[in-house]
GROMACS .gro file of C-alpha atoms in nm:
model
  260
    1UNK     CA    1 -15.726   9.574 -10.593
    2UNK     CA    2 -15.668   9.213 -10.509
    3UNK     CA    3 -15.893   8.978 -10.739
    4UNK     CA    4 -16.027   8.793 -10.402
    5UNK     CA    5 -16.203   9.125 -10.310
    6UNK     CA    6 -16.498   9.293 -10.456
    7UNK     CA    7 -16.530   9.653 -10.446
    8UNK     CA    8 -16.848   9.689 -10.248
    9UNK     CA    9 -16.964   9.510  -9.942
   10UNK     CA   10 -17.181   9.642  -9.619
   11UNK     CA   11 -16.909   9.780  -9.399
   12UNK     CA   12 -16.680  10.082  -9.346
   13UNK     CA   13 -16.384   9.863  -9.452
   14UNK     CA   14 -16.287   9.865  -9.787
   15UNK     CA   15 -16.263   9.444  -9.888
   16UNK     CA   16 -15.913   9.501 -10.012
   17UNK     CA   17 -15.800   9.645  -9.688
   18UNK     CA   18 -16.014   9.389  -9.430
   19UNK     CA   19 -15.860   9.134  -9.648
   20UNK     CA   20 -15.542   9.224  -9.579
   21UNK     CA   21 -15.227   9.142  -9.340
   22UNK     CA   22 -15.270   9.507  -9.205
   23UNK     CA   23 -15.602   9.468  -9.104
   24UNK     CA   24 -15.550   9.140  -8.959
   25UNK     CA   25 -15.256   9.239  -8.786
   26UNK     CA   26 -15.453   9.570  -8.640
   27UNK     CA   27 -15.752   9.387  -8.521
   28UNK     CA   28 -15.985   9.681  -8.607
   29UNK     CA   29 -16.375   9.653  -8.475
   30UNK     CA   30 -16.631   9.601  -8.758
   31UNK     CA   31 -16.943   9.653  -8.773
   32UNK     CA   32 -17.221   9.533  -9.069
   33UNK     CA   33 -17.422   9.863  -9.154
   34UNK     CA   34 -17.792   9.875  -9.018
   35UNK     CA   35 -17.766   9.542  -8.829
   36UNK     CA   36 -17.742   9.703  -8.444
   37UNK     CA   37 -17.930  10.051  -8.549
   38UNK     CA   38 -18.261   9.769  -8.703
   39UNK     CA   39 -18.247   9.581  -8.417
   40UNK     CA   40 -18.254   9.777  -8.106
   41UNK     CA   41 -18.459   9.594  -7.914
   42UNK     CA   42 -18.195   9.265  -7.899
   43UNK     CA   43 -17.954   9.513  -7.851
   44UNK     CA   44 -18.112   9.675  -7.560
   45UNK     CA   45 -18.223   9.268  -7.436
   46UNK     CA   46 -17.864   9.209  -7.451
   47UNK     CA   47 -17.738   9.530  -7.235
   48UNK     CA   48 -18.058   9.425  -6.966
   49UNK     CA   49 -17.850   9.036  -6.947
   50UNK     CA   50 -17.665   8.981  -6.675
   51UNK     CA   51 -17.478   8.689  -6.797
   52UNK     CA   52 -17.386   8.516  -7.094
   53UNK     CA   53 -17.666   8.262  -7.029
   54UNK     CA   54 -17.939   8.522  -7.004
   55UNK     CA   55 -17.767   8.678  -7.365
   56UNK     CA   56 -17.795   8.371  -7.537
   57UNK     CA   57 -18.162   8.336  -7.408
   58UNK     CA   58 -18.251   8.674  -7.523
   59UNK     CA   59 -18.068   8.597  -7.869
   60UNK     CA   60 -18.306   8.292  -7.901
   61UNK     CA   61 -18.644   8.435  -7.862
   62UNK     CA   62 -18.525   8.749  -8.037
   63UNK     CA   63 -18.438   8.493  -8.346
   64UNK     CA   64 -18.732   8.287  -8.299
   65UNK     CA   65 -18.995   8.564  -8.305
   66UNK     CA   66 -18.834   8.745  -8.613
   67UNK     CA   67 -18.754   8.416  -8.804
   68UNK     CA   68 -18.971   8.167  -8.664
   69UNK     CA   69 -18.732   7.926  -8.573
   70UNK     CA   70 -18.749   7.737  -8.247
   71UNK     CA   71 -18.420   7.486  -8.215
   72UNK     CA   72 -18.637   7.254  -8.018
   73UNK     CA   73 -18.908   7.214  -8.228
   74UNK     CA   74 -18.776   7.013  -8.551
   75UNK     CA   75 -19.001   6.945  -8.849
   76UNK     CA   76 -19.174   6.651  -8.799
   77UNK     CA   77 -19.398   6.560  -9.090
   78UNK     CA   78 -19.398   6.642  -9.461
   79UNK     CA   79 -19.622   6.935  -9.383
   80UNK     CA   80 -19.435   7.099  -9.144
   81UNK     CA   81 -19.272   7.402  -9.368
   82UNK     CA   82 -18.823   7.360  -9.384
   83UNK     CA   83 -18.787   7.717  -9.269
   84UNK     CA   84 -18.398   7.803  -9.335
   85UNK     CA   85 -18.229   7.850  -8.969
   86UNK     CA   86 -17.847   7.963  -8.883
   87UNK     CA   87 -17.803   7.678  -8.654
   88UNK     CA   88 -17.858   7.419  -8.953
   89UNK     CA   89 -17.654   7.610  -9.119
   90UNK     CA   90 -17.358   7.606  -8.896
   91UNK     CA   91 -17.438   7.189  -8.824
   92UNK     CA   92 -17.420   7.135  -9.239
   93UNK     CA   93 -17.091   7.367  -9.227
   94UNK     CA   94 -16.989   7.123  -8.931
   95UNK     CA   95 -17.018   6.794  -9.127
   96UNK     CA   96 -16.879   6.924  -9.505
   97UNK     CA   97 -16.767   7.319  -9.561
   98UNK     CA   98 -16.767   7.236  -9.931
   99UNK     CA   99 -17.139   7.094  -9.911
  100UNK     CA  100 -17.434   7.377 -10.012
  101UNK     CA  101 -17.478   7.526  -9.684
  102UNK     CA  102 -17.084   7.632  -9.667
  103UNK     CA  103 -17.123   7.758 -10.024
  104UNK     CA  104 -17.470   7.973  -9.832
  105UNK     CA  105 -17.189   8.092  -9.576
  106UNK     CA  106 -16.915   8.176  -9.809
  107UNK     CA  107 -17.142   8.404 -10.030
  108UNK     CA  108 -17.266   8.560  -9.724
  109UNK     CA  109 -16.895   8.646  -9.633
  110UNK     CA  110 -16.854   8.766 -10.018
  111UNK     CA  111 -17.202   8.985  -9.917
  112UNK     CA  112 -17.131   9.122  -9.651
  113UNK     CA  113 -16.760   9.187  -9.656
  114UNK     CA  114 -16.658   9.134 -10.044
  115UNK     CA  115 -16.443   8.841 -10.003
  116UNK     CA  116 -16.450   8.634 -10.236
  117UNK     CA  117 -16.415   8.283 -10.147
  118UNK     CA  118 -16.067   8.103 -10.312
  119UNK     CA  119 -16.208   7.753 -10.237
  120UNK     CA  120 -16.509   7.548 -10.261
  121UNK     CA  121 -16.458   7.148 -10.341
  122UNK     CA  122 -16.193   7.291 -10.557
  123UNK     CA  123 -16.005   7.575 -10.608
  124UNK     CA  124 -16.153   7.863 -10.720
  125UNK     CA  125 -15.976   8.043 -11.046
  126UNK     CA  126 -16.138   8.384 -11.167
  127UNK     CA  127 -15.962   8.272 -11.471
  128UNK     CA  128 -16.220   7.933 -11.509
  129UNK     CA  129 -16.598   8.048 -11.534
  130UNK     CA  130 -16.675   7.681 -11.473
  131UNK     CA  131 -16.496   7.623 -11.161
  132UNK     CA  132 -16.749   7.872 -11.018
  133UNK     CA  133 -17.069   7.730 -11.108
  134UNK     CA  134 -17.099   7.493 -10.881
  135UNK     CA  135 -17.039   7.725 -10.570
  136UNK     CA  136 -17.263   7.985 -10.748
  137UNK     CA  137 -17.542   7.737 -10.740
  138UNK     CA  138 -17.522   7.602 -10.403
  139UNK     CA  139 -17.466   7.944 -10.247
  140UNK     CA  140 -17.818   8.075 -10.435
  141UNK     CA  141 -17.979   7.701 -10.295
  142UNK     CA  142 -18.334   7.836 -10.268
  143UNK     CA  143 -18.410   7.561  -9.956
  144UNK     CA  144 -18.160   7.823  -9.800
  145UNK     CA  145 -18.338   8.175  -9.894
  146UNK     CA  146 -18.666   8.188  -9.793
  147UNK     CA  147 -18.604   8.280  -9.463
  148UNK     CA  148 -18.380   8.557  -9.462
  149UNK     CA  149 -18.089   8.321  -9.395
  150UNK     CA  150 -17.813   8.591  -9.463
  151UNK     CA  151 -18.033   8.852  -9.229
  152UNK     CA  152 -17.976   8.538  -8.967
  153UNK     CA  153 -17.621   8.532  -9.024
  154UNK     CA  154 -17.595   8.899  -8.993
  155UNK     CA  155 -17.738   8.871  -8.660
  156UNK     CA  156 -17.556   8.645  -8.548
  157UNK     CA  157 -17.202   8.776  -8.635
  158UNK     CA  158 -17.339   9.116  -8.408
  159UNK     CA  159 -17.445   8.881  -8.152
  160UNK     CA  160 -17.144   8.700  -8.116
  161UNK     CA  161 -16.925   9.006  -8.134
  162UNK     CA  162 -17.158   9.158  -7.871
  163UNK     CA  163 -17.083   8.865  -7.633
  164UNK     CA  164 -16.719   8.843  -7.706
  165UNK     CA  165 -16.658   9.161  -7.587
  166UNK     CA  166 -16.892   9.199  -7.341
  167UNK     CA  167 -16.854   8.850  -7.183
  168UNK     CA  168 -16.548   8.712  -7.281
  169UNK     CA  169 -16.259   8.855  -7.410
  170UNK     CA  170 -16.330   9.265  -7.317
  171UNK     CA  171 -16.064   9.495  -7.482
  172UNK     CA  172 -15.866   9.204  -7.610
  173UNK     CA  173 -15.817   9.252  -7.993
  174UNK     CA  174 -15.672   8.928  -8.083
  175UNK     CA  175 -15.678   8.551  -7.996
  176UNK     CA  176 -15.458   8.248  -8.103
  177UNK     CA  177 -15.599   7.952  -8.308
  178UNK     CA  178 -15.509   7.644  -8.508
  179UNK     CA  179 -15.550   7.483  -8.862
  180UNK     CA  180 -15.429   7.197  -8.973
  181UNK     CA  181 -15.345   7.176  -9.343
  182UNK     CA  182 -15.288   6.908  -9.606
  183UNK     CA  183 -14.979   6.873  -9.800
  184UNK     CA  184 -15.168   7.033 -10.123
  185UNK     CA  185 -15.225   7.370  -9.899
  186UNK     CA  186 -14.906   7.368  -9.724
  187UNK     CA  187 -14.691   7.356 -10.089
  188UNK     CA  188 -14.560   7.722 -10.043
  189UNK     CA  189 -14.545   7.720  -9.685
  190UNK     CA  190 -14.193   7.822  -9.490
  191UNK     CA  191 -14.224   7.521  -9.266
  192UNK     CA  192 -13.931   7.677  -9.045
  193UNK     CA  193 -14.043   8.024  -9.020
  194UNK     CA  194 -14.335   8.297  -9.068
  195UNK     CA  195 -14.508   8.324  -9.378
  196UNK     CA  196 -14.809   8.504  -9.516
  197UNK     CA  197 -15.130   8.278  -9.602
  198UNK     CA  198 -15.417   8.346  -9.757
  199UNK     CA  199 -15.715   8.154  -9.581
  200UNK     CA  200 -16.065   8.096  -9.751
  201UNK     CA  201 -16.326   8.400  -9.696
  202UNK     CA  202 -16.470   8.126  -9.419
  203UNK     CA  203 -16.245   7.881  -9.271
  204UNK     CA  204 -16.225   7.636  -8.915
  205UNK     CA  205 -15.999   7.684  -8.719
  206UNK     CA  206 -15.961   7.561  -8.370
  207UNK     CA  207 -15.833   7.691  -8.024
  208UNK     CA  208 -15.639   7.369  -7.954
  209UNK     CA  209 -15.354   7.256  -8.174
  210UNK     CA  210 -15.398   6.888  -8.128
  211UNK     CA  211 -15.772   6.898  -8.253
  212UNK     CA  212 -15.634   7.102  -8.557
  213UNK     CA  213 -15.411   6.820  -8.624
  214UNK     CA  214 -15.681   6.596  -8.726
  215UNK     CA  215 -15.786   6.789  -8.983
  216UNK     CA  216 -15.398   6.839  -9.135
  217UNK     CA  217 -15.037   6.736  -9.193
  218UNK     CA  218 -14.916   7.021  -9.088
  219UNK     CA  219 -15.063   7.256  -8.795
  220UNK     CA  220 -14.992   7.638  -8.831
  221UNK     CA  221 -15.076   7.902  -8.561
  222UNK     CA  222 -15.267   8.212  -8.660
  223UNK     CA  223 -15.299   8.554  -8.458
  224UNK     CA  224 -15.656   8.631  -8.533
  225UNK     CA  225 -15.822   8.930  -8.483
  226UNK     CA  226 -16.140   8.925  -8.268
  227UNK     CA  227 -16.344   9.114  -8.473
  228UNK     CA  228 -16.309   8.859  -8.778
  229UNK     CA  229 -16.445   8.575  -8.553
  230UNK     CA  230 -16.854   8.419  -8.670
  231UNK     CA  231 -16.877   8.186  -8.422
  232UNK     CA  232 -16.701   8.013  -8.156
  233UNK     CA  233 -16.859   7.607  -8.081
  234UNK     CA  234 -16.837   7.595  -7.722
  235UNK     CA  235 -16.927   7.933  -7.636
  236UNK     CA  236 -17.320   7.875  -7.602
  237UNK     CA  237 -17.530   7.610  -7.494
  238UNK     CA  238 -17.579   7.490  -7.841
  239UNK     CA  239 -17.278   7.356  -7.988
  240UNK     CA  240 -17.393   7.272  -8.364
  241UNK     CA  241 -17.038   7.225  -8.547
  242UNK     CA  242 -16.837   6.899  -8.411
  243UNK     CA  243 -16.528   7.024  -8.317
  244UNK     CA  244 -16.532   7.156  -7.944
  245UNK     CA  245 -16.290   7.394  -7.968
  246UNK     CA  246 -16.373   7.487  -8.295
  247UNK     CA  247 -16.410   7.874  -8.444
  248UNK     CA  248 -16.521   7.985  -8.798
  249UNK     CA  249 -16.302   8.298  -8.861
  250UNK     CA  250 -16.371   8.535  -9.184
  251UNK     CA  251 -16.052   8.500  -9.403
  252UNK     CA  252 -15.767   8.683  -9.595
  253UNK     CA  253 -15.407   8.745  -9.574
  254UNK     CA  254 -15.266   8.614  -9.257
  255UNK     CA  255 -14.947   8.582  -9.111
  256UNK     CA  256 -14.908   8.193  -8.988
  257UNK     CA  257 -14.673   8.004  -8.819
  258UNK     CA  258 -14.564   7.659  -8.855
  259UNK     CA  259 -14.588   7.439  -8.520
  260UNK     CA  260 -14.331   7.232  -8.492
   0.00000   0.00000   0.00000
């Protein structure tokens, strides 16, 4: 088994297999055990919207009255309670992946699908204890946990999923994105040909090659599969990352090709 996978996670997918070029390649549906069958009632909210506005509606109360989160109601004293919410999650993600609420979303990843993350302000060696410590603290950020944050996350990788194929892309299995990459990333890359990459266990990527180039020398294209998408920004009303075009995709072993 590949070091960057752990041998348990929550779905029928081994972590050594979801991580690999053959899953990626296959495009396989996933599904996080008990998150659908626990909530019914979104579930059956969703099936009773007509569009993707009315989904995204339904999503938000259903989130607000289990969580207690309302996006348009903001702490605004020192004795309001910080009650941990997915959307400030994805926003923090959106200004630095390497800051404590990426390391929150990489260890959910590493939960829920047993990928472990490769990257987090540096590279991460199972070989160097210490180059883990401080992801494992930032990830374990108790500001983060007392609302059920990963529950949240869980959520809302079913929800999305739900609307992608309900709403969006239907029986399509795969999609085409970008990500730029530095020269430090790009060392082993074929630059004239297909290679294989291995991308972090959470990663942005974006639908539009030029955006991508901001963010990179060099701008590789990456078939990836639907079912491995979190989030897509300007899919709902409520765009909290920066980039428009911008889609967090759950990593592994890709096959990537060099734009020229």
């Amino acid at each position: 088994m590949t070091p960057r996978a752990h041998p348990t996670n929550l779905i029928e997918f081994t972590a050594d297999f979801l991580s690999s070029p053959d899953f990626n390649a296959a495009g396989a549906r996933i599904e996080i055990t008990n998150v659908r069958s626990f909530n019914r009632d979104l579930f059956a909210m969703l099936d009773d919207s007509p569009t993707l506005a009315d989904a995204e509606r339904a999503f938000m109360l259903y989130m607000n009255a289990l969580f207690a989160i309302d996006v348009e109601q903001a702490p605004t004293s020192a004795r309001t309670p910080f009650r941990s919410c997915f959307l400030k999650l994805l926003q923090g993600w959106g200004f630095d992946s390497n800051g404590p609420e990426g390391a929150v979303m990489k260890g959910w990843v590493e939960s829920r699908f047993g990928l472990r993350p490769s990257y987090h302000k540096h590279p991460l060696d199972r070989d160097d204890p210490q180059a883990w410590v401080p992801y494992l603290k930032e990830k374990m950020d108790s500001r983060f946990h007392s609302n059920s944050i990963y529950s949240q996350l869980d959520l809302l990788y079913e929800f999305i999923q739900y609307i992608l194929r309900r709403f969006i892309y239907q029986d399509r299995t795969h999609i085409t994105v970008y990500r730029g990459l530095n020269l430090c990333e790009a060392t082993h890359l074929n630059r004239k040909a297909c290679c294989l990459m291995w991308l972090n266990n959470c990663v942005s990527t974006s639908t539009d090659p030029d955006v991508a180039g901001c963010f990179g020398d060099i701008i590789v294209k990456i078939r990836a599969p639907v079912s491995k998408i979190l989030f897509v920004n300007n899919l709902l009303s409520i765009r909290p990352l920066r980039g428009e075009g911008e889609v967090l995709l759950i990593g592994g072993d890709f096959w990537v090709t060099p734009q020229s």
